[in-house]
Short mmCIF file of C-alpha atoms and ligand atoms in Angstrom, two decimals:
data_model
loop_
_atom_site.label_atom_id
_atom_site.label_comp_id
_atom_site.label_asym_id
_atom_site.label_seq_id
_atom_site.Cartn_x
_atom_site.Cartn_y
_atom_site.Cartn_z
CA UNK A 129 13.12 -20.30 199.58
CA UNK A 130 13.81 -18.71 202.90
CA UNK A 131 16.49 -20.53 204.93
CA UNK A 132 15.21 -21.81 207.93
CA UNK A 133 18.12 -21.71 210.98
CA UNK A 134 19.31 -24.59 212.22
CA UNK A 135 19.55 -25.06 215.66
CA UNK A 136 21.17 -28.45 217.02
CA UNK A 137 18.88 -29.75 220.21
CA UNK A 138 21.23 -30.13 223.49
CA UNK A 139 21.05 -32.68 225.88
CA UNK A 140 23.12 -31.55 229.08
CA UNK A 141 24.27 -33.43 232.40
CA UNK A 142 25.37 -31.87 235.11
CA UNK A 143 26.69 -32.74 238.56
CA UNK A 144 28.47 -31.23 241.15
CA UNK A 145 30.79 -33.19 243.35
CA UNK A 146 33.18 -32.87 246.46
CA UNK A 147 32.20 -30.75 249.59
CA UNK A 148 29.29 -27.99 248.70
CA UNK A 149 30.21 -24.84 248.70
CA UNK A 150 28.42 -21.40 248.55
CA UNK A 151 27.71 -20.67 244.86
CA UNK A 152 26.89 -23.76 243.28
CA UNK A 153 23.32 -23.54 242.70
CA UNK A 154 23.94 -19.48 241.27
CA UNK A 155 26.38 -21.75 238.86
CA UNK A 156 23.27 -23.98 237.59
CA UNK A 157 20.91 -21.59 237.33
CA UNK A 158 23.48 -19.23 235.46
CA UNK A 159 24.22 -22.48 233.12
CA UNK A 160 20.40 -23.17 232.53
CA UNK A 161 19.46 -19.50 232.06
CA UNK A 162 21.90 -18.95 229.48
CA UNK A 163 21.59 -22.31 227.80
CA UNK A 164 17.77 -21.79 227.11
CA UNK A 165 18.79 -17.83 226.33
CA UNK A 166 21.45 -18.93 223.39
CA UNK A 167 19.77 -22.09 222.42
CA UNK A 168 16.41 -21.61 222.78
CA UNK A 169 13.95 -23.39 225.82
CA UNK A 170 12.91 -25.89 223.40
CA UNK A 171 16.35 -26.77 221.94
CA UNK A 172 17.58 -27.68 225.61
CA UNK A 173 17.28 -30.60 228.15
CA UNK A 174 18.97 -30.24 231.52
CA UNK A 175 19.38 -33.77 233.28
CA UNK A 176 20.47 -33.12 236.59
CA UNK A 177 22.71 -36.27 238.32
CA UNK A 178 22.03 -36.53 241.86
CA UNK A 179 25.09 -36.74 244.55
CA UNK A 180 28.05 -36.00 241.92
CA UNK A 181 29.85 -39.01 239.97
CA UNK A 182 28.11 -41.33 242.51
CA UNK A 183 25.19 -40.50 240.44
CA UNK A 184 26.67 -40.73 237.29
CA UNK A 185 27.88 -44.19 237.76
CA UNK A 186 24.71 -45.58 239.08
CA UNK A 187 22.28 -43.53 236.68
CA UNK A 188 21.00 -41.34 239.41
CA UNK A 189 19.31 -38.41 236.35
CA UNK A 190 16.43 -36.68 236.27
CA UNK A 191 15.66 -34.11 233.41
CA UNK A 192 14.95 -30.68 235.06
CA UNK A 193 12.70 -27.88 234.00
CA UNK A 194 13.32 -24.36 233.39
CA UNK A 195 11.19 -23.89 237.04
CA UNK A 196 13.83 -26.44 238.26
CA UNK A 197 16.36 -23.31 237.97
CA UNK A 198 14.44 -20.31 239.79
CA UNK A 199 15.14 -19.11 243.09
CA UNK A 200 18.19 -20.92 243.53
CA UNK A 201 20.42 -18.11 243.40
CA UNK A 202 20.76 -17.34 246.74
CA UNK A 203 20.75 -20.92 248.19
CA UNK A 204 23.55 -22.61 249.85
CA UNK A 205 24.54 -25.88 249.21
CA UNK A 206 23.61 -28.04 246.26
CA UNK A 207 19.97 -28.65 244.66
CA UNK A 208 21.59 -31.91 242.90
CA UNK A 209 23.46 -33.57 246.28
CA UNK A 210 27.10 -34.00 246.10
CA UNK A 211 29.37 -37.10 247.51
CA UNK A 212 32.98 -37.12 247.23
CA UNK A 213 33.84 -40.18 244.90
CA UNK A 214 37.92 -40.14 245.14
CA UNK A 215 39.74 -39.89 242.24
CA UNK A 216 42.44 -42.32 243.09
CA UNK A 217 40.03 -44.89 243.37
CA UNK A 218 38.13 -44.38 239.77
CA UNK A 219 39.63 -46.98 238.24
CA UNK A 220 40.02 -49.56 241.14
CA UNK A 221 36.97 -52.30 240.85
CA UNK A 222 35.24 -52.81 244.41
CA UNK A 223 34.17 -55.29 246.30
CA UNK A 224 30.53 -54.00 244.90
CA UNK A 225 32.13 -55.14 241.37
CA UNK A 226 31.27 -51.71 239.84
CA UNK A 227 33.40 -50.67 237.05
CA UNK A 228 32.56 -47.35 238.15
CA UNK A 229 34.23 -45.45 234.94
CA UNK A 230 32.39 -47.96 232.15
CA UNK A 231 29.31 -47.41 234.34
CA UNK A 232 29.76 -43.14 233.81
CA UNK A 233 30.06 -43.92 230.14
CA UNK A 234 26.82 -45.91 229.83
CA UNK A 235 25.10 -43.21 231.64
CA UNK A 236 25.91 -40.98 229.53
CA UNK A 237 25.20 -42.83 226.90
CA UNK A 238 21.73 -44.08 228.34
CA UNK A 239 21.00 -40.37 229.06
CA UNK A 240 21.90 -39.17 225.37
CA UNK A 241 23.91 -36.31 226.80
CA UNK A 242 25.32 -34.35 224.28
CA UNK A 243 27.99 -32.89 227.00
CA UNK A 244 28.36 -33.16 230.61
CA UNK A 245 29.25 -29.86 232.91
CA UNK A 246 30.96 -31.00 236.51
CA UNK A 247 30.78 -28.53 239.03
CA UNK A 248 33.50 -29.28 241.31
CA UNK A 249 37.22 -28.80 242.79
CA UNK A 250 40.75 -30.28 242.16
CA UNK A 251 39.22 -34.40 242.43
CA UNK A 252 36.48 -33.69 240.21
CA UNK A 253 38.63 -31.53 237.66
CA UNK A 254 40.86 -35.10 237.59
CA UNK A 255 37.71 -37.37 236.91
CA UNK A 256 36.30 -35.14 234.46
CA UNK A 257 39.82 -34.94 232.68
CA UNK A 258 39.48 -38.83 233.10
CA UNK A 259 35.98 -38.39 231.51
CA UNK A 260 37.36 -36.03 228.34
CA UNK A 261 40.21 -38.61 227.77
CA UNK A 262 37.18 -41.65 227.72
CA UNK A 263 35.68 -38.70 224.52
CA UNK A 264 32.84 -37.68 226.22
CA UNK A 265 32.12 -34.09 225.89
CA UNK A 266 33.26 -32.66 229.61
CA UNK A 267 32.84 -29.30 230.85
CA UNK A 268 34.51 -27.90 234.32
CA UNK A 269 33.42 -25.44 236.42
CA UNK A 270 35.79 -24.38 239.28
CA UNK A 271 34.20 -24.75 242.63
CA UNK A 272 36.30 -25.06 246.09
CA UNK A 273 36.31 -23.02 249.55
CA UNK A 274 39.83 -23.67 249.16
CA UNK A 275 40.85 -21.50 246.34
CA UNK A 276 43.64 -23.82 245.20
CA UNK A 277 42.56 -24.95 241.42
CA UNK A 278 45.21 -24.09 239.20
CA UNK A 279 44.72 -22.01 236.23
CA UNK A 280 41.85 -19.63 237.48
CA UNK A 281 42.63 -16.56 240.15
CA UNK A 282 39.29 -17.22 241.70
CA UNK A 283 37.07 -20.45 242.54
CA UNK A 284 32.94 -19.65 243.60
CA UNK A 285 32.62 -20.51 247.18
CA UNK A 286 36.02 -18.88 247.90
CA UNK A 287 35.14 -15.17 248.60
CA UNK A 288 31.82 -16.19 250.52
CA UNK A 289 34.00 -18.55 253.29
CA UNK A 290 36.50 -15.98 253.48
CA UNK A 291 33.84 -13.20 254.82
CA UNK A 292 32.12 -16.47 257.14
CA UNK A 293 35.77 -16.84 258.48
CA UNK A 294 36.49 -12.77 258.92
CA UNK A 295 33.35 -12.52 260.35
CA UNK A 296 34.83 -15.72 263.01
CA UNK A 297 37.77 -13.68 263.33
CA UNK A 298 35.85 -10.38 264.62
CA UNK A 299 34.00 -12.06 267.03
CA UNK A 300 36.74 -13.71 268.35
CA UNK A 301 38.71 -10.20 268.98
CA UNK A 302 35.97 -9.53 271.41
CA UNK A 303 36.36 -12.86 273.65
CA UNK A 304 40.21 -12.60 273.28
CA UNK A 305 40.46 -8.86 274.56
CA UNK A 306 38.03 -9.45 277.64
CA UNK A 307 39.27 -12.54 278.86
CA UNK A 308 43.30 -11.75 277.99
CA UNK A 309 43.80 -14.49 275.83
CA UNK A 310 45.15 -16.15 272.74
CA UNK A 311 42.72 -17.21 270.36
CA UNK A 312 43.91 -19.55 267.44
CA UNK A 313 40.96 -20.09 264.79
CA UNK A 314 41.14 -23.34 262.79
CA UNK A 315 40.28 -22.57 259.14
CA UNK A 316 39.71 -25.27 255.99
CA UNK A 317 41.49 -24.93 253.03
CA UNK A 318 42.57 -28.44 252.64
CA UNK A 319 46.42 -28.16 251.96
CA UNK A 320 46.51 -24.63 250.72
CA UNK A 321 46.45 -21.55 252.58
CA UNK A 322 44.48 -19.06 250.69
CA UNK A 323 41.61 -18.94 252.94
CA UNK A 324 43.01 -18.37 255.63
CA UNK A 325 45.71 -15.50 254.16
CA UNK A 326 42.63 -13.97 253.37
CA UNK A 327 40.51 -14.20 256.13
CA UNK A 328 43.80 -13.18 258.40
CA UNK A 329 44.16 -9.94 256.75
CA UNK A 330 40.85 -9.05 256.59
CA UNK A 331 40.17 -9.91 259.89
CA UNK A 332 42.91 -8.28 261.43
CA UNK A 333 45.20 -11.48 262.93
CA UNK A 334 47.90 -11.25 264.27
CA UNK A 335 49.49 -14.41 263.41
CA UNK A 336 48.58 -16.24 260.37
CA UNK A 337 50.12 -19.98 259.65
CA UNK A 338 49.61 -21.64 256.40
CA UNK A 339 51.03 -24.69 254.67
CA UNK A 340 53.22 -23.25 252.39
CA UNK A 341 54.80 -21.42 255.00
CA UNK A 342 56.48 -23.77 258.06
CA UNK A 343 56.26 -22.63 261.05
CA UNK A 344 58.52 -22.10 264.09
CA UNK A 345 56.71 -23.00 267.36
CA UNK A 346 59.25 -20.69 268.95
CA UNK A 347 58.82 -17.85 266.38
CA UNK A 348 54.87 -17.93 267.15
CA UNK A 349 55.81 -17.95 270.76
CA UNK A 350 58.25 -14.71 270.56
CA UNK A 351 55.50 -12.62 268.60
CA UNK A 352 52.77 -13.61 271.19
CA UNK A 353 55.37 -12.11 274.31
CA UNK A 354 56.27 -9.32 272.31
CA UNK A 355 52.75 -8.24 271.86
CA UNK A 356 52.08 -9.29 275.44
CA UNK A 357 55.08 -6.83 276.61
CA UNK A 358 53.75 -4.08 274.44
CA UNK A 359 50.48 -4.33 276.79
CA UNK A 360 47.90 -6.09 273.98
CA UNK A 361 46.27 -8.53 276.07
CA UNK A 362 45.32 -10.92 273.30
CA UNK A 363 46.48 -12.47 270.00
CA UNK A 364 44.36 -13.59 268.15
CA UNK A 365 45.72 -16.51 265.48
CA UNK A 366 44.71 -17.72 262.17
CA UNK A 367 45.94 -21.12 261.89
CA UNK A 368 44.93 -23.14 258.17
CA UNK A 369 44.31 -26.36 259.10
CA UNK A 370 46.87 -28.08 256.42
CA UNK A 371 49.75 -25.88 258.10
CA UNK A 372 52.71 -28.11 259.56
CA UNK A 373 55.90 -26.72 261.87
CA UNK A 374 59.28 -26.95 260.24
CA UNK A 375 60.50 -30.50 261.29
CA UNK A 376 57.06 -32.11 260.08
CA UNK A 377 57.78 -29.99 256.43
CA UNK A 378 60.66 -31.97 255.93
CA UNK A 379 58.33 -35.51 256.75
CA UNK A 380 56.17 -37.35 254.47
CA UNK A 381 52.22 -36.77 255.11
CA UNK A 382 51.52 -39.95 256.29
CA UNK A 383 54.17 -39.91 258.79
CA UNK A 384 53.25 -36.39 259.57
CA UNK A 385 49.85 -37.74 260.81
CA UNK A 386 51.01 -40.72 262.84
CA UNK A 387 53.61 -38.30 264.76
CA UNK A 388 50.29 -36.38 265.41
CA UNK A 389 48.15 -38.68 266.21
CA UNK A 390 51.02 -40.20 268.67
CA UNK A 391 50.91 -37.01 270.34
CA UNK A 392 47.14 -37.46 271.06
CA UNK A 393 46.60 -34.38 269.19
CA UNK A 394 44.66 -34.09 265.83
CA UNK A 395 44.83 -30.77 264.52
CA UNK A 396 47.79 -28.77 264.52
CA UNK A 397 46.03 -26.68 266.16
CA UNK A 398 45.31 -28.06 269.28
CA UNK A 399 48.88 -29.06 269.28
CA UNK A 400 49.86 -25.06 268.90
CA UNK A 401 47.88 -23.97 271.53
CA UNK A 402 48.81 -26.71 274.25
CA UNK A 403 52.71 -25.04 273.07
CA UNK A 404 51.69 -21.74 273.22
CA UNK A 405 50.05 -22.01 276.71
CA UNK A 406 52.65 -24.23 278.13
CA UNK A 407 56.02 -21.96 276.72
CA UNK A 408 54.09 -18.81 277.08
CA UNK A 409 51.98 -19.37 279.89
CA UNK A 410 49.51 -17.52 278.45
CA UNK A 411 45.92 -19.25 278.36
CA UNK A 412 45.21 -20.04 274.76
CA UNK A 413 42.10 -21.55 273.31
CA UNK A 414 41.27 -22.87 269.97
CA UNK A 415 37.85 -22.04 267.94
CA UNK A 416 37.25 -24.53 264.93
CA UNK A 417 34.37 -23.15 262.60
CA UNK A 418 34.57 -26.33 260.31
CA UNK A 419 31.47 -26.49 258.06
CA UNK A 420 30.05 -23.39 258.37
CA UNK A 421 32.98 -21.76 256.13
CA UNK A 422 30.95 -23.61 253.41
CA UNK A 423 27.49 -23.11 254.69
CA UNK A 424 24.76 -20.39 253.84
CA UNK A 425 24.24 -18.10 251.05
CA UNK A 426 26.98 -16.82 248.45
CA UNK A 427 28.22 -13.64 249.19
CA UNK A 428 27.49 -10.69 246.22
CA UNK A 429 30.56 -11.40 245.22
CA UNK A 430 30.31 -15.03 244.68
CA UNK A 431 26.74 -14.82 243.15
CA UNK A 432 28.31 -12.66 239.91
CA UNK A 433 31.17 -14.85 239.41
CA UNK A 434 29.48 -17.92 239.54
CA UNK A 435 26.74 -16.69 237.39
CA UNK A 436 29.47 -15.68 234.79
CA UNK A 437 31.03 -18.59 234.84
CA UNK A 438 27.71 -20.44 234.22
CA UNK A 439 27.02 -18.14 231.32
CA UNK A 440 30.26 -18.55 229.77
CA UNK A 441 30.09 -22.37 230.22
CA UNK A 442 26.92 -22.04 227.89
CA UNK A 443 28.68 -20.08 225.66
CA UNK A 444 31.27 -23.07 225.55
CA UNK A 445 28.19 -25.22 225.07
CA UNK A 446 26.63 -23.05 222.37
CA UNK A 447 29.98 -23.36 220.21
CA UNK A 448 30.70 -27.00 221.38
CA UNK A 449 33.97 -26.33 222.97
CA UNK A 450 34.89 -28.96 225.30
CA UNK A 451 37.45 -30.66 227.56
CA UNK A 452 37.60 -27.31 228.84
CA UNK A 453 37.52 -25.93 232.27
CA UNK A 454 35.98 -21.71 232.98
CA UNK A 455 38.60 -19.57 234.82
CA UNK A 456 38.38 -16.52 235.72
CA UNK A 457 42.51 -14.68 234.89
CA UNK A 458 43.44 -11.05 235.44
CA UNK A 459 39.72 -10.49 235.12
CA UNK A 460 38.80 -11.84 232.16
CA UNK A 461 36.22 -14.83 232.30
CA UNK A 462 37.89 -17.81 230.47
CA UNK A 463 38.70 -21.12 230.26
CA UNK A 464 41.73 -23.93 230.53
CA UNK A 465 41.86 -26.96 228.67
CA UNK A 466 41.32 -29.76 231.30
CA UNK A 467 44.91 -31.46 230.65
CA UNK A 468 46.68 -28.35 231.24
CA UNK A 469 45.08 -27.53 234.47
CA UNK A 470 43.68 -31.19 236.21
CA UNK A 471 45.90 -32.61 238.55
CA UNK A 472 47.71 -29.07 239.30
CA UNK A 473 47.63 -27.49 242.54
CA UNK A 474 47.52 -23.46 243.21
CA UNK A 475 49.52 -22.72 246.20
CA UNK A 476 50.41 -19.62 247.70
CA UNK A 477 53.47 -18.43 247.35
CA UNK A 478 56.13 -16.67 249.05
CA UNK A 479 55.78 -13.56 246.37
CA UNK A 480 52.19 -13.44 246.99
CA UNK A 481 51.30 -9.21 246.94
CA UNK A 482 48.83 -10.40 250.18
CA UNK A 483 51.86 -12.28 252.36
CA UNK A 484 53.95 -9.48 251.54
CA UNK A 485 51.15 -6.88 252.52
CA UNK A 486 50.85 -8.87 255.84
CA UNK A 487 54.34 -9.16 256.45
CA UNK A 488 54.70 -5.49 256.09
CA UNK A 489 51.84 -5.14 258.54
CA UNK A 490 54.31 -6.77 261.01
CA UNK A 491 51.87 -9.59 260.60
CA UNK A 492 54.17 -12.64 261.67
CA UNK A 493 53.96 -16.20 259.34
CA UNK A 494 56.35 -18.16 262.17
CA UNK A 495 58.93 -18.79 259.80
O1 F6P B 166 37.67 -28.80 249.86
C1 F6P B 166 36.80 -28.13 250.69
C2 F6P B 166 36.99 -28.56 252.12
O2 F6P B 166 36.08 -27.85 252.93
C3 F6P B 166 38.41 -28.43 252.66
O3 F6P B 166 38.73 -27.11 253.01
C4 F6P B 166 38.38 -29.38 253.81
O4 F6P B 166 39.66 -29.86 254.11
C5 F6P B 166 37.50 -30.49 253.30
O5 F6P B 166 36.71 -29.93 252.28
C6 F6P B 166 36.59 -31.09 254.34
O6 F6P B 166 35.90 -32.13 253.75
P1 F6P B 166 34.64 -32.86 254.38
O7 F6P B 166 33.48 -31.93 254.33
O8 F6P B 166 34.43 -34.04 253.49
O9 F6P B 166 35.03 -33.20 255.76
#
């Protein structure tokens, strides 16, 4: 008697949560693909959860179709709707009275998910460690503008802002050489600096200031009157929007933000250019392109890793390998376990080959 193969159905959640990013929907489609590739179309259910763990904890599902999954790949933003739901507060019972992690649970359970893929950054990688710890069957898929999830080189959505905010940079050359002036441009990236390392370099800064680097006011000051008495007109300054000047390093965050907000001044880089002007007497002007580093369609770049790291979280699904999150390291598309990598922050450092290449530019950090 011939031996019929024995394929076990799947039943698959996914979500994606925290701020969109470019990249996300090429991530579903490359999970759904795959998964009805390797298992079969019939052997799979895809139940997408609308607006991240908000939607897991209220039951917010909706089982998808394969047609559900084309022509995504080049759209921005999320086909599922995303909500940040703060970790910190996961376990903390509301005045709504939801028990918002017994809640996930029973929607999973109510769902008959067989796993559960979370498409997300740092917060989400916590829950969804939370989530592997509670035994449900959690995959993680790295997702951030910010490039700071620990354990993979590369996040989707990272290489997509970083050409939105070289592209910011360019323009702003133009405006900055006509008019003689200092430009600073205000770039996300939450507490880490990659983005805007990134972004500096490629588009040609002069000045780049980033969290894990202090800053000198007077330091930023010098290099803007040195390239002033070398007869540039302009600087033009990439300024991360987590960065902090040497005396707030050494301050706790919250204080940090009541000194700032004493000051009448929000950003620190509002505060930089008010110093620059005033010590320079230079004009300087400050150009914040906020959402739109996360807005639009993913970059080439973006739309292949994302797409491999949907495949390969199939792959995990095919072989039922979870409480793991993909990575991509030295080129090679893996994956972490989730409690070696959630809670863990990627920061630049000070060895970095790209602060180094700047710095040997003559690009100047303010420290
Ligand atoms: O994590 C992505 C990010 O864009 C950060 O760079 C930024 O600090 C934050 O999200 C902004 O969040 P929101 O869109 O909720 O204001």
């Amino acid at each position: 008697m011939q031996q019929e193969e024995f394929i076990m159905k799947k039943r698959i959640g996914i979500l994606t949560s925290g701020g969109d990013c470019p990249g996300l929907n090429a991530t579903i489609r490359g999970v759904a693909k795959a998964c009805y590739e390797m298992l079969g179309t019939d052997n799979v259910e895809i139940v997408g959860i609308s607006n991240g763990y908000y939607g897991l904890i209220h039951n917010m599902c909706k089982t998808m179709t394969p047609e559900d999954f084309s022509g995504i790949l080049t759209r921005g933003g999320t086909i599922l709707g995303t909500k940040r739901q703060p970790f910190k507060m996961m376990k903390v019972i509301g005045e709504d009275n939801v028990d918002k992690v017994k809640n996930m649970k029973q929607t999973y359970r109510d769902q008959k998910l067989d796993c559960l893929l979370t498409l997300g950054g740092n917060g989400t990688h916590k829950t969804s460690k939370l989530l592997a710890d509670e035994k449900l069957n959690v995959i993680g898929l790295p997702k951030t503008i910010d490039n700071d999830i620990y354990g993979t080189d590369v996040t989707f959505g990272f290489h997509t802002a970083v050409d939105i905010a070289t592209d910011a940079l360019d323009r702003l050359h133009t405006t900055a050489c006509s008019h003689s002036r200092i430009l600073l441009c205000e770039i996300m990236g939450n507490k880490a600096g990659w983005l805007t390392l990134n972004a500096g370099v490629a588009g040609g800064a002069d000045i780049i200031l980033i969290p894990e680097i202090p800053y000198d006011i007077d330091k930023v000051c010098q290099s803007v009157i040195k390239r002033s008495e070398s007869g540039k007109n302009f600087s033009i300054i990439a300024v991360a929007e987590g960065c902090f000047d040497k005396e707030e390093a050494k301050l706790k965050k919250k204080e940090r933000a009541k000194r700032r907000a004493e000051a009448g001044m929000v950003t620190a880089t509002n505060r930089i250019a008010a110093q620059i002007q005033e010590k320079t007497g230079l004009e300087a002007r400050v150009c914040v392109p906020g959402h739109m580093l996360r807005g639009g369609s993913p970059s080439a770049y973006d739309r292949i890793l994302a797409t491999q790291f949907g495949v390969y979280a199939a792959g995990l699904i095919q072989k039922e390998h979870y409480g793991m999150s993909v990575a991509k390291v030295g080129g090679s598309i893996t994956a972490n376990r989730l409690e070696d990598i959630a809670g863990k922050t990627k920061f630049v450092t000070e060895d970095d080959t790209l602060v180094k290449t700047a710095r040997d530019l003559g690009v100047t950090f303010g420290d």
